[in-house]
Amino acid sequence: MKERIADILEITLRRLFEKGVFVPCETPEYTIEVPREEKHGDFATNLAMTLARAQKKSPRQLAQAIIDNIEDPESLIERVEIAGPGFINFFVSAASWKNTLREIVARGDKFGSSKYGKGRKVQVEFVSANPTGPLHVGHGRGAAVGDALANMLQAAGFEVEREYYINDAGTQMETLGRSMLLRIRELRGEEIVFPENSYQGEYVRDLAREFLDLPQSAELPEDEEKAVAMLGAFAAGRILATIREDLEAFGVKFDSWFSEKSLVEKGDLDQVRKIFKSKDLLYEEEGALWFKATEFGDEKDRVLVRSNGAETYFFSDVAYHWDKVRRGFDLLVDVWGADHHGYIPRVRASLDALGGHGARLTVLMVQLVNLMRGGEQVAMSKRAAHFVTLREVIDEVGADVARFIFLTRKSDASLDFDLELAKEQSNDNPVYYVQYAHARIASVLRLAEERGVELAPPDQVKLDALGEKMEMKLIKRLSSFPDEIRSCAEAFEPHRLTYYLRDLVSDFHRFYHDHRILSDDGELTQIRLLFVKAIKTVIANGLSLLGVKAPESM
């Protein structure tokens, strides 16, 4: 509906320019919003106010001229009013609202999509956990956020690629290999004192046992560094395979798995170094190589190469994001854990230094998940392995429930995840509440079919009898679904959709309680069947964007 209002305004403006009523100018940015109070109409725009400077007239004069020359070929608008300093309020006709039901059913699973993104290329990089241990529930929340956002960007007309960045180089790989070697020695009877920074989880012991059962264990080099490298590669490969399996069980598939090692192999770090050097953005101090990040808004300069010759993680991050830019992405969306907040200005500074690309980067921070069971918080510690894995959560409550609950709050807010509540079949369980509404409507449609009641084509259903306050409220909420998807994509906030679905379902349950869908009145039955089918379509489309199934029965 907002897009239709915008089309009306654009056509009207062109006509006013052609008539000479308005001086031709570039259309300024303006908004179309839903007013807080119903008496102010269905939609309001500040167009006249944004035109005032270019037209050198008062906003109210301009608003009146727009109203007098309104071009509304579809008869969408019932009336238009001026409010306050120059807002234009639109009252949409009841017939136009009702036609939304026909559009929803006709478009089916395409309803909600738009061309807002205009095909711009977006890369969403998320999860990207080091292949040093299994995914925990925090990774699961990042996976749900990244995947749902990618779905919404796609629905909003962007060309989207999902990517997982594999940190398969650097210190953590050596630590993993050394932890494996210590476990193997322990399994062979040695008494081992494990360093504090080693990976001590049970999964490392399992991997060590698995390696010892393989013929290649006999080829384990005596040279410690070679043995560490061999064991690190083995463990990382097995862990990454498990990560892939867990993510697929969670409904997440990536278009690309990008290896950090490839940056070195392709010479990307050397290329970044040359670019920075050519721009006089490097200097040496105490044997380390520094990037002048402060020249691009960072709070301090950053080390690229340590005094011992080791390249920093930041150096790899710079090269990786530079690679993203060269692959032609217009927008880079990174989903990071909250502990990486300080990396945002430094990565953005490096992109600006490499050619003014910092504005392309958007970073979503994902806060920790407080996993609860019986009122007690479940402790998490990756190195000590006192944590619940994502796979355990999937096995206990299911991928659908976990994904929906992970998306019930904004990603940068902490989240309490109650495992017991997640298994309840009650209205207190948010995903059950939404899925049950879909299943309930499916049951009604099956009952209609059993009674021989066939839903007429949408354009043949007479909607005159619709008009109750609750009915119109539901129709307006259904109509706002495309705008909701667009706003999720614009703000990079996929959690908004869970709020929308819960509000929609709450309205539906009240409607269902007060109205019979199937009755002896054939015309009214057709109206109600079209109505609930439209609601079912929007619920299904919303759940699909969240990566959650819409069950036909429960």
Coordinates of C-alpha atoms in Angstrom, one line a residue:
M1 CA 0.0 0.0 0.0
K2 CA 2.9 2.4 0.8
E3 CA 4.3 1.7 -2.7
R4 CA 1.0 2.5 -4.3
I5 CA 0.8 5.8 -2.3
A6 CA 4.3 6.6 -3.5
D7 CA 3.4 5.9 -7.1
I8 CA 0.4 8.2 -6.8
L9 CA 2.6 11.0 -5.5
E10 CA 5.2 10.5 -8.2
I11 CA 2.6 10.6 -10.9
T12 CA 1.1 13.7 -9.4
L13 CA 4.4 15.5 -9.1
R14 CA 5.3 14.8 -12.7
R15 CA 1.9 16.3 -13.7
L16 CA 2.5 19.4 -11.6
F17 CA 5.9 19.9 -13.2
E18 CA 4.4 19.5 -16.7
K19 CA 1.7 22.0 -15.9
G20 CA 4.1 24.5 -14.6
V21 CA 2.4 24.6 -11.2
F22 CA 5.7 23.4 -9.6
V23 CA 9.1 24.4 -10.7
P24 CA 10.8 21.3 -12.1
C25 CA 13.3 19.9 -9.5
E26 CA 14.7 16.7 -8.3
T27 CA 12.3 15.0 -5.9
P28 CA 13.7 15.3 -2.4
E29 CA 13.7 12.4 0.0
Y30 CA 10.4 12.1 1.8
T31 CA 8.6 9.6 4.1
I32 CA 5.3 7.8 4.0
E33 CA 4.3 6.6 7.5
V34 CA 1.4 5.2 9.3
P35 CA 0.1 7.9 11.7
R36 CA -0.1 7.0 15.4
E37 CA -3.8 8.0 15.5
E38 CA -6.5 6.6 13.2
K39 CA -8.1 10.0 12.9
H40 CA -5.1 11.2 11.0
G41 CA -5.6 8.7 8.2
D42 CA -4.0 5.4 7.0
F43 CA -0.8 7.0 5.7
A44 CA 0.8 10.5 6.0
T45 CA 3.6 12.0 4.0
N46 CA 5.9 15.0 4.6
L47 CA 6.5 15.5 0.8
A48 CA 5.2 19.0 0.8
M49 CA 7.5 20.0 3.6
T50 CA 10.5 18.6 1.9
L51 CA 9.6 20.5 -1.4
A52 CA 9.2 23.9 0.3
R53 CA 12.8 25.1 -0.1
A54 CA 13.0 24.2 -3.8
Q55 CA 9.6 25.6 -4.6
K56 CA 9.9 28.6 -2.4
K57 CA 6.3 28.2 -1.1
S58 CA 4.8 27.2 2.2
P59 CA 4.3 23.5 2.8
R60 CA 0.6 24.0 3.2
Q61 CA 0.3 25.7 -0.2
L62 CA 2.3 22.9 -1.8
A63 CA 0.2 20.2 0.0
Q64 CA -3.0 21.9 -1.3
A65 CA -1.7 21.9 -4.9
I66 CA -0.8 18.2 -4.6
I67 CA -4.3 17.4 -3.3
D68 CA -6.0 19.4 -6.0
N69 CA -4.0 17.6 -8.7
I70 CA -3.9 14.1 -7.2
E71 CA -3.6 11.3 -9.8
D72 CA -5.3 8.2 -8.5
P73 CA -6.1 5.9 -11.5
E74 CA -6.8 2.9 -9.3
S75 CA -9.2 4.9 -7.0
L76 CA -7.1 3.8 -4.1
I77 CA -7.8 6.9 -2.0
E78 CA -11.1 7.8 -0.4
R79 CA -10.1 11.3 0.8
V80 CA -7.0 13.4 1.4
E81 CA -6.4 16.0 4.1
I82 CA -3.8 18.6 5.1
A83 CA -2.6 18.4 8.7
G84 CA -0.3 20.6 10.9
P85 CA 2.5 22.5 9.1
G86 CA 1.9 20.6 5.8
F87 CA 1.5 16.9 6.3
I88 CA -0.7 15.2 3.7
N89 CA -3.0 12.5 5.3
F90 CA -4.4 9.7 3.0
F91 CA -7.5 7.8 3.9
V92 CA -7.5 4.5 1.8
S93 CA -10.9 3.3 0.6
A94 CA -12.4 0.2 2.2
A95 CA -12.6 -1.5 -1.2
S96 CA -8.9 -1.0 -1.7
W97 CA -8.1 -2.5 1.7
K98 CA -10.3 -5.5 1.0
N99 CA -8.7 -6.1 -2.4
T100 CA -5.5 -6.8 -0.4
L101 CA -7.0 -10.2 0.4
R102 CA -7.3 -11.1 -3.3
E103 CA -3.7 -9.9 -3.9
I104 CA -2.3 -12.0 -1.1
V105 CA -4.0 -15.2 -2.2
A106 CA -3.2 -14.6 -5.8
R107 CA 0.5 -13.9 -5.1
G108 CA 0.9 -16.8 -2.7
D109 CA 4.4 -17.3 -1.5
K110 CA 5.6 -14.2 -3.4
F111 CA 3.5 -11.9 -1.3
G112 CA 5.8 -9.8 0.8
S113 CA 8.6 -9.5 -1.7
S114 CA 9.5 -6.2 -3.4
K115 CA 12.1 -4.6 -5.7
Y116 CA 13.4 -2.2 -3.0
G117 CA 17.0 -3.5 -3.2
K118 CA 17.1 -3.1 -7.0
G119 CA 19.3 -6.1 -7.4
R120 CA 22.2 -4.6 -5.4
K121 CA 24.7 -7.3 -4.4
V122 CA 24.9 -8.0 -0.7
Q123 CA 27.2 -10.4 1.1
V124 CA 26.1 -11.6 4.5
E125 CA 28.9 -13.3 6.5
F126 CA 27.9 -15.0 9.7
V127 CA 28.7 -17.7 12.2
S128 CA 32.4 -18.0 11.0
A129 CA 33.3 -19.8 14.2
N130 CA 36.9 -21.1 14.5
P131 CA 37.1 -24.8 13.6
T132 CA 38.5 -25.5 17.0
G133 CA 35.4 -26.8 18.7
P134 CA 31.6 -27.5 18.2
L135 CA 29.1 -24.7 17.7
H136 CA 27.5 -23.5 20.9
V137 CA 24.1 -21.8 21.4
G138 CA 25.7 -18.4 20.9
H139 CA 26.8 -19.4 17.4
G140 CA 23.2 -20.7 16.9
R141 CA 21.8 -17.2 17.6
G142 CA 24.3 -15.7 15.1
A143 CA 23.3 -18.3 12.5
A144 CA 19.6 -17.6 13.0
V145 CA 20.1 -13.8 12.7
G146 CA 22.4 -14.0 9.6
D147 CA 20.3 -16.5 7.8
A148 CA 16.9 -14.8 8.5
L149 CA 18.4 -11.4 7.5
A150 CA 19.7 -12.9 4.2
N151 CA 16.2 -14.2 3.5
M152 CA 14.7 -10.8 4.1
L153 CA 17.2 -9.0 2.0
Q154 CA 16.5 -11.4 -0.8
A155 CA 12.8 -10.9 -0.4
A156 CA 13.4 -7.1 -0.5
G157 CA 15.0 -7.3 -3.9
F158 CA 18.7 -7.7 -3.1
E159 CA 21.1 -10.2 -4.7
V160 CA 22.4 -12.0 -1.6
E161 CA 25.3 -14.4 -1.0
R162 CA 25.8 -16.1 2.4
E163 CA 29.4 -16.7 3.4
Y164 CA 31.3 -18.6 6.2
Y165 CA 34.8 -17.4 6.9
I166 CA 37.0 -20.3 8.0
N167 CA 39.7 -19.2 10.4
D168 CA 42.1 -22.0 9.4
A169 CA 45.3 -20.1 9.9
G170 CA 47.1 -18.6 12.8
T171 CA 47.7 -19.4 16.5
Q172 CA 44.4 -21.1 17.2
M173 CA 45.3 -23.9 14.7
E174 CA 48.6 -24.4 16.4
T175 CA 46.8 -24.5 19.8
L176 CA 44.3 -27.1 18.5
G177 CA 47.1 -29.3 17.1
R178 CA 49.1 -29.0 20.4
S179 CA 46.0 -29.9 22.4
M180 CA 45.5 -32.9 20.3
L181 CA 49.1 -34.0 20.8
L182 CA 48.8 -33.7 24.5
R183 CA 45.6 -35.8 24.5
I184 CA 47.3 -38.5 22.5
R185 CA 50.2 -38.6 24.9
E186 CA 47.7 -38.8 27.8
L187 CA 45.8 -41.7 26.1
R188 CA 49.2 -43.4 25.6
G189 CA 49.7 -43.3 29.3
E190 CA 51.7 -40.1 30.0
E191 CA 50.7 -37.9 32.8
I192 CA 49.9 -34.5 31.3
V193 CA 49.5 -31.0 32.8
F194 CA 47.4 -29.1 30.3
P195 CA 48.3 -25.4 29.6
E196 CA 45.5 -23.0 30.5
N197 CA 45.2 -21.9 26.9
S198 CA 44.7 -25.4 25.5
Y199 CA 41.4 -26.8 24.3
Q200 CA 40.4 -29.3 27.0
G201 CA 36.9 -30.2 26.0
E202 CA 35.8 -33.8 25.7
Y203 CA 35.6 -33.4 22.0
V204 CA 39.4 -33.1 21.8
R205 CA 39.8 -36.4 23.6
D206 CA 37.3 -38.0 21.2
L207 CA 39.2 -36.7 18.2
A208 CA 42.4 -38.0 19.6
R209 CA 40.9 -41.4 20.0
E210 CA 39.6 -41.3 16.5
F211 CA 43.0 -40.3 15.2
L212 CA 44.7 -43.2 17.1
D213 CA 42.3 -45.6 15.5
L214 CA 43.4 -44.6 12.0
P215 CA 46.3 -46.2 10.1
Q216 CA 47.9 -42.8 9.6
S217 CA 48.4 -42.5 13.4
A218 CA 51.5 -44.7 12.9
E219 CA 52.9 -41.9 10.6
L220 CA 52.7 -39.2 13.3
P221 CA 56.0 -37.4 13.0
E222 CA 58.4 -37.5 16.0
D223 CA 59.2 -33.8 15.3
E224 CA 56.8 -32.0 17.6
E225 CA 56.0 -29.0 15.3
K226 CA 55.3 -31.3 12.4
A227 CA 53.1 -33.5 14.6
V228 CA 51.2 -30.4 15.8
A229 CA 50.6 -29.3 12.2
M230 CA 49.4 -32.7 11.2
L231 CA 47.1 -33.1 14.2
G232 CA 45.7 -29.5 13.8
A233 CA 44.8 -30.1 10.2
F234 CA 43.1 -33.4 11.1
A235 CA 41.1 -32.0 14.0
A236 CA 40.1 -28.8 12.1
G237 CA 38.8 -30.9 9.2
R238 CA 36.7 -33.1 11.4
I239 CA 35.4 -30.2 13.4
L240 CA 34.5 -28.2 10.3
A241 CA 32.6 -31.2 8.9
T242 CA 30.6 -31.4 12.2
I243 CA 29.9 -27.6 12.0
R244 CA 28.6 -28.0 8.5
E245 CA 26.3 -30.9 9.6
D246 CA 25.0 -28.9 12.6
L247 CA 24.3 -25.9 10.5
E248 CA 22.4 -28.0 7.9
A249 CA 20.4 -29.5 10.7
F250 CA 19.6 -25.9 11.8
G251 CA 18.4 -25.1 8.3
V252 CA 21.4 -23.0 7.3
K253 CA 23.3 -23.4 4.1
F254 CA 26.1 -21.2 2.8
D255 CA 26.8 -20.2 -0.8
S256 CA 30.5 -19.9 0.0
W257 CA 33.0 -21.2 2.5
F258 CA 36.0 -18.9 2.4
S259 CA 39.4 -20.1 3.8
E260 CA 41.7 -17.6 5.6
K261 CA 44.7 -19.6 4.3
S262 CA 43.7 -18.7 0.8
L263 CA 44.4 -15.0 1.5
V264 CA 48.1 -15.9 2.1
E265 CA 48.2 -18.3 -0.9
K266 CA 46.7 -15.6 -3.2
G267 CA 49.1 -13.0 -1.9
D268 CA 46.2 -10.7 -0.7
L269 CA 48.1 -9.7 2.5
D270 CA 51.1 -8.6 0.4
Q271 CA 48.8 -6.7 -1.9
V272 CA 47.2 -4.8 1.0
R273 CA 50.7 -4.0 2.4
K274 CA 51.7 -2.6 -1.0
I275 CA 48.6 -0.4 -1.2
F276 CA 49.1 1.0 2.3
K277 CA 52.8 1.6 1.6
S278 CA 52.0 3.5 -1.6
K279 CA 49.7 5.7 0.4
D280 CA 52.3 6.2 3.2
L281 CA 50.0 4.5 5.7
L282 CA 52.6 2.2 7.3
Y283 CA 55.3 2.7 9.8
E284 CA 57.6 0.6 11.9
E285 CA 57.9 0.9 15.7
E286 CA 59.7 -1.5 18.1
G287 CA 60.1 -4.0 15.3
A288 CA 56.3 -4.1 14.5
L289 CA 54.6 -2.9 11.4
W290 CA 51.7 -0.5 12.1
F291 CA 48.8 0.8 10.0
K292 CA 47.8 4.5 10.5
A293 CA 44.2 3.7 11.4
T294 CA 43.8 7.0 13.3
E295 CA 43.9 8.9 10.0
F296 CA 40.6 7.2 9.2
G297 CA 38.7 7.7 12.4
D298 CA 40.0 4.8 14.6
E299 CA 41.0 5.5 18.2
K300 CA 44.5 4.3 17.7
D301 CA 46.9 2.8 15.0
R302 CA 46.8 -0.9 14.5
V303 CA 49.6 -3.6 14.3
L304 CA 49.6 -5.6 11.1
V305 CA 52.8 -7.6 11.7
R306 CA 54.2 -8.2 15.2
S307 CA 57.8 -7.8 16.2
N308 CA 58.3 -11.6 15.9
G309 CA 57.2 -11.5 12.3
A310 CA 53.7 -13.0 12.9
E311 CA 50.9 -11.4 11.0
T312 CA 47.9 -10.3 13.2
Y313 CA 44.3 -11.4 12.9
F314 CA 43.5 -7.9 12.0
F315 CA 45.8 -8.0 9.0
S316 CA 43.9 -11.1 7.7
D317 CA 40.6 -9.3 8.4
V318 CA 41.7 -6.3 6.3
A319 CA 42.7 -8.6 3.4
Y320 CA 39.5 -10.5 3.7
H321 CA 37.3 -7.4 3.5
W322 CA 39.3 -6.0 0.7
D323 CA 38.7 -9.3 -1.1
K324 CA 34.9 -8.8 -0.5
V325 CA 35.0 -5.4 -2.1
R326 CA 36.9 -6.7 -5.2
R327 CA 34.2 -9.4 -5.6
G328 CA 31.8 -6.6 -6.4
F329 CA 29.5 -6.5 -3.3
D330 CA 27.7 -3.2 -2.9
L331 CA 27.0 -4.0 0.8
L332 CA 29.0 -6.0 3.3
V333 CA 27.0 -7.3 6.3
D334 CA 29.0 -9.0 9.0
V335 CA 27.4 -10.8 12.0
W336 CA 29.8 -10.8 14.9
G337 CA 29.8 -11.8 18.6
A338 CA 29.5 -8.9 21.0
D339 CA 33.1 -9.3 22.1
H340 CA 34.3 -8.1 18.7
H341 CA 32.6 -4.6 19.0
G342 CA 36.0 -2.9 19.0
Y343 CA 36.9 -4.3 15.6
I344 CA 34.2 -2.3 13.8
P345 CA 36.0 1.1 13.6
R346 CA 39.4 -0.5 12.7
V347 CA 38.0 -2.7 9.9
R348 CA 36.0 0.3 8.5
A349 CA 39.1 2.4 8.7
S350 CA 41.0 -0.1 6.7
L351 CA 38.3 -0.2 4.0
D352 CA 38.4 3.6 3.8
A353 CA 42.1 3.5 3.5
L354 CA 41.8 1.0 0.6
G355 CA 39.6 3.3 -1.4
G356 CA 36.8 4.9 0.6
H357 CA 34.7 1.6 1.0
G358 CA 34.0 1.9 4.8
A359 CA 30.4 2.9 4.2
R360 CA 29.7 -0.4 2.6
L361 CA 30.3 -2.3 5.9
T362 CA 27.4 -2.9 8.3
V363 CA 28.1 -5.0 11.4
L364 CA 25.4 -6.7 13.5
M365 CA 26.5 -7.5 17.1
V366 CA 25.1 -10.7 18.6
Q367 CA 24.9 -10.8 22.4
L368 CA 25.2 -13.9 24.5
V369 CA 22.4 -16.3 25.1
N370 CA 21.6 -17.1 28.7
L371 CA 20.6 -20.7 28.5
M372 CA 18.2 -21.6 31.3
R373 CA 16.9 -25.0 32.6
G374 CA 14.6 -25.2 35.6
G375 CA 15.4 -21.7 36.6
E376 CA 19.2 -22.4 36.7
Q377 CA 21.6 -20.8 34.2
V378 CA 23.6 -23.3 32.2
A379 CA 27.3 -22.3 32.3
M380 CA 29.3 -21.9 29.1
S381 CA 33.1 -22.0 28.7
K382 CA 34.4 -23.1 25.3
R383 CA 37.9 -24.1 26.4
A384 CA 36.7 -26.1 29.4
A385 CA 33.7 -27.4 27.4
H386 CA 31.2 -26.6 30.1
F387 CA 28.7 -25.5 27.5
V388 CA 25.7 -26.8 25.7
T389 CA 26.2 -27.3 22.0
L390 CA 23.9 -26.1 19.3
R391 CA 23.4 -29.7 18.3
E392 CA 22.1 -30.5 21.8
V393 CA 19.7 -27.6 21.7
I394 CA 18.4 -28.8 18.2
D395 CA 18.0 -32.3 19.5
E396 CA 16.1 -31.2 22.6
V397 CA 13.8 -28.5 21.3
G398 CA 14.1 -28.7 17.5
A399 CA 15.5 -26.3 14.9
D400 CA 12.3 -24.4 14.4
V401 CA 11.8 -23.5 18.0
A402 CA 15.5 -22.6 18.5
R403 CA 15.5 -20.3 15.4
F404 CA 12.3 -18.5 16.3
I405 CA 13.3 -17.9 20.0
F406 CA 16.8 -16.7 18.9
L407 CA 15.0 -14.1 16.8
T408 CA 12.6 -12.8 19.5
R409 CA 14.9 -10.0 20.6
K410 CA 17.2 -7.6 18.8
S411 CA 20.5 -9.2 18.2
D412 CA 22.5 -6.8 20.3
A413 CA 20.4 -7.4 23.4
S414 CA 21.0 -10.4 25.7
L415 CA 18.6 -13.3 25.4
D416 CA 17.2 -15.7 28.0
F417 CA 16.5 -19.1 26.4
D418 CA 14.4 -21.3 28.6
L419 CA 14.7 -24.9 27.4
E420 CA 11.6 -26.0 29.4
L421 CA 9.4 -23.2 28.0
A422 CA 10.7 -24.0 24.5
K423 CA 9.2 -27.5 24.7
E424 CA 5.8 -26.3 26.0
Q425 CA 2.8 -26.5 23.8
S426 CA 1.2 -23.4 25.1
N427 CA 0.6 -19.7 24.2
D428 CA 3.6 -18.9 26.4
N429 CA 5.8 -20.5 23.8
P430 CA 6.1 -17.9 21.0
V431 CA 6.8 -20.3 18.1
Y432 CA 4.1 -22.7 19.1
Y433 CA 1.7 -19.8 19.3
V434 CA 2.4 -18.7 15.7
Q435 CA 2.7 -22.2 14.2
Y436 CA -0.6 -23.3 15.9
A437 CA -2.4 -20.4 14.2
H438 CA -1.2 -21.7 10.8
A439 CA -2.2 -25.3 11.6
R440 CA -5.6 -24.2 12.9
I441 CA -6.4 -22.4 9.6
A442 CA -5.1 -25.4 7.7
S443 CA -7.5 -27.6 9.7
V444 CA -10.4 -25.2 8.8
L445 CA -9.6 -25.4 5.1
R446 CA -9.4 -29.2 5.3
L447 CA -12.8 -29.3 7.0
A448 CA -14.3 -27.1 4.2
E449 CA -13.0 -29.5 1.6
E450 CA -14.4 -32.5 3.5
R451 CA -17.8 -30.7 3.5
G452 CA -17.6 -30.1 -0.2
V453 CA -17.1 -26.3 0.1
E454 CA -14.7 -25.2 -2.6
L455 CA -13.1 -21.8 -2.3
A456 CA -14.0 -19.6 -5.3
P457 CA -11.3 -17.8 -7.3
P458 CA -10.3 -14.7 -5.3
D459 CA -11.6 -12.2 -7.9
Q460 CA -15.1 -13.9 -7.7
V461 CA -15.5 -13.5 -4.0
K462 CA -17.7 -10.6 -3.1
L463 CA -16.2 -8.7 -0.1
D464 CA -19.0 -6.2 0.6
A465 CA -19.9 -7.9 3.9
L466 CA -16.5 -7.4 5.3
G467 CA -16.1 -4.3 7.3
E468 CA -16.1 -5.0 11.1
K469 CA -13.4 -3.2 13.0
M470 CA -11.5 -6.4 13.8
E471 CA -11.7 -7.5 10.2
M472 CA -10.3 -4.2 8.9
K473 CA -7.6 -4.2 11.5
L474 CA -6.5 -7.7 10.3
I475 CA -6.6 -6.6 6.7
K476 CA -4.4 -3.6 7.4
R477 CA -1.9 -5.7 9.3
L478 CA -1.8 -8.2 6.4
S479 CA -1.3 -5.4 3.9
S480 CA 1.7 -4.1 5.9
F481 CA 3.6 -7.4 5.5
P482 CA 5.7 -6.2 2.5
D483 CA 6.5 -3.0 4.3
E484 CA 7.5 -5.0 7.4
I485 CA 10.0 -7.1 5.3
R486 CA 11.4 -4.0 3.7
S487 CA 11.8 -2.3 7.2
C488 CA 13.6 -5.5 8.5
A489 CA 16.0 -5.3 5.5
E490 CA 16.5 -1.5 5.8
A491 CA 17.3 -1.7 9.5
F492 CA 19.1 -5.1 9.4
E493 CA 16.7 -6.2 12.2
P494 CA 15.1 -9.6 11.4
H495 CA 13.7 -9.9 14.9
R496 CA 11.0 -7.3 13.9
L497 CA 9.3 -10.1 11.9
T498 CA 8.7 -12.2 15.0
Y499 CA 6.9 -9.3 16.7
Y500 CA 4.8 -8.8 13.5
L501 CA 3.8 -12.5 13.4
R502 CA 2.9 -12.6 17.1
D503 CA 0.7 -9.4 16.7
L504 CA -0.9 -10.9 13.6
V505 CA -1.6 -14.2 15.2
S506 CA -3.0 -12.5 18.4
D507 CA -5.5 -10.6 16.2
F508 CA -6.4 -13.8 14.3
H509 CA -7.1 -15.8 17.5
R510 CA -9.4 -13.1 18.7
F511 CA -11.2 -13.0 15.4
Y512 CA -11.4 -16.8 15.2
H513 CA -12.9 -16.9 18.7
D514 CA -15.7 -14.5 17.8
H515 CA -16.5 -15.6 14.2
R516 CA -17.6 -18.8 12.5
I517 CA -15.6 -19.5 9.3
L518 CA -17.9 -22.2 7.9
S519 CA -21.7 -21.4 8.1
D520 CA -24.9 -21.9 6.3
D521 CA -24.4 -18.6 4.6
G522 CA -22.6 -19.6 1.4
E523 CA -21.4 -16.0 0.5
L524 CA -20.2 -15.2 4.0
T525 CA -18.4 -18.6 4.1
Q526 CA -16.5 -17.7 0.9
I527 CA -15.5 -14.4 2.4
R528 CA -14.2 -15.9 5.6
L529 CA -12.4 -18.7 3.7
L530 CA -10.6 -16.1 1.6
F531 CA -9.9 -14.1 4.7
V532 CA -8.3 -17.0 6.6
K533 CA -6.4 -18.3 3.6
A534 CA -4.8 -14.8 3.2
I535 CA -3.8 -14.9 6.9
K536 CA -2.4 -18.4 6.5
T537 CA -0.4 -17.3 3.5
V538 CA 1.2 -14.4 5.4
I539 CA 2.0 -16.5 8.4
A540 CA 3.6 -19.2 6.2
N541 CA 5.6 -16.5 4.3
G542 CA 6.8 -14.9 7.5
L543 CA 7.8 -18.2 9.1
S544 CA 9.6 -19.2 5.9
L545 CA 11.7 -16.0 6.0
L546 CA 12.6 -16.8 9.6
G547 CA 13.7 -20.3 8.4
V548 CA 10.8 -21.9 10.4
K549 CA 8.4 -24.5 9.1
A550 CA 4.6 -23.7 8.8
P551 CA 3.0 -27.0 9.9
E552 CA -0.4 -28.1 8.4
S553 CA -1.3 -29.9 11.6
M554 CA 0.0 -30.0 15.2

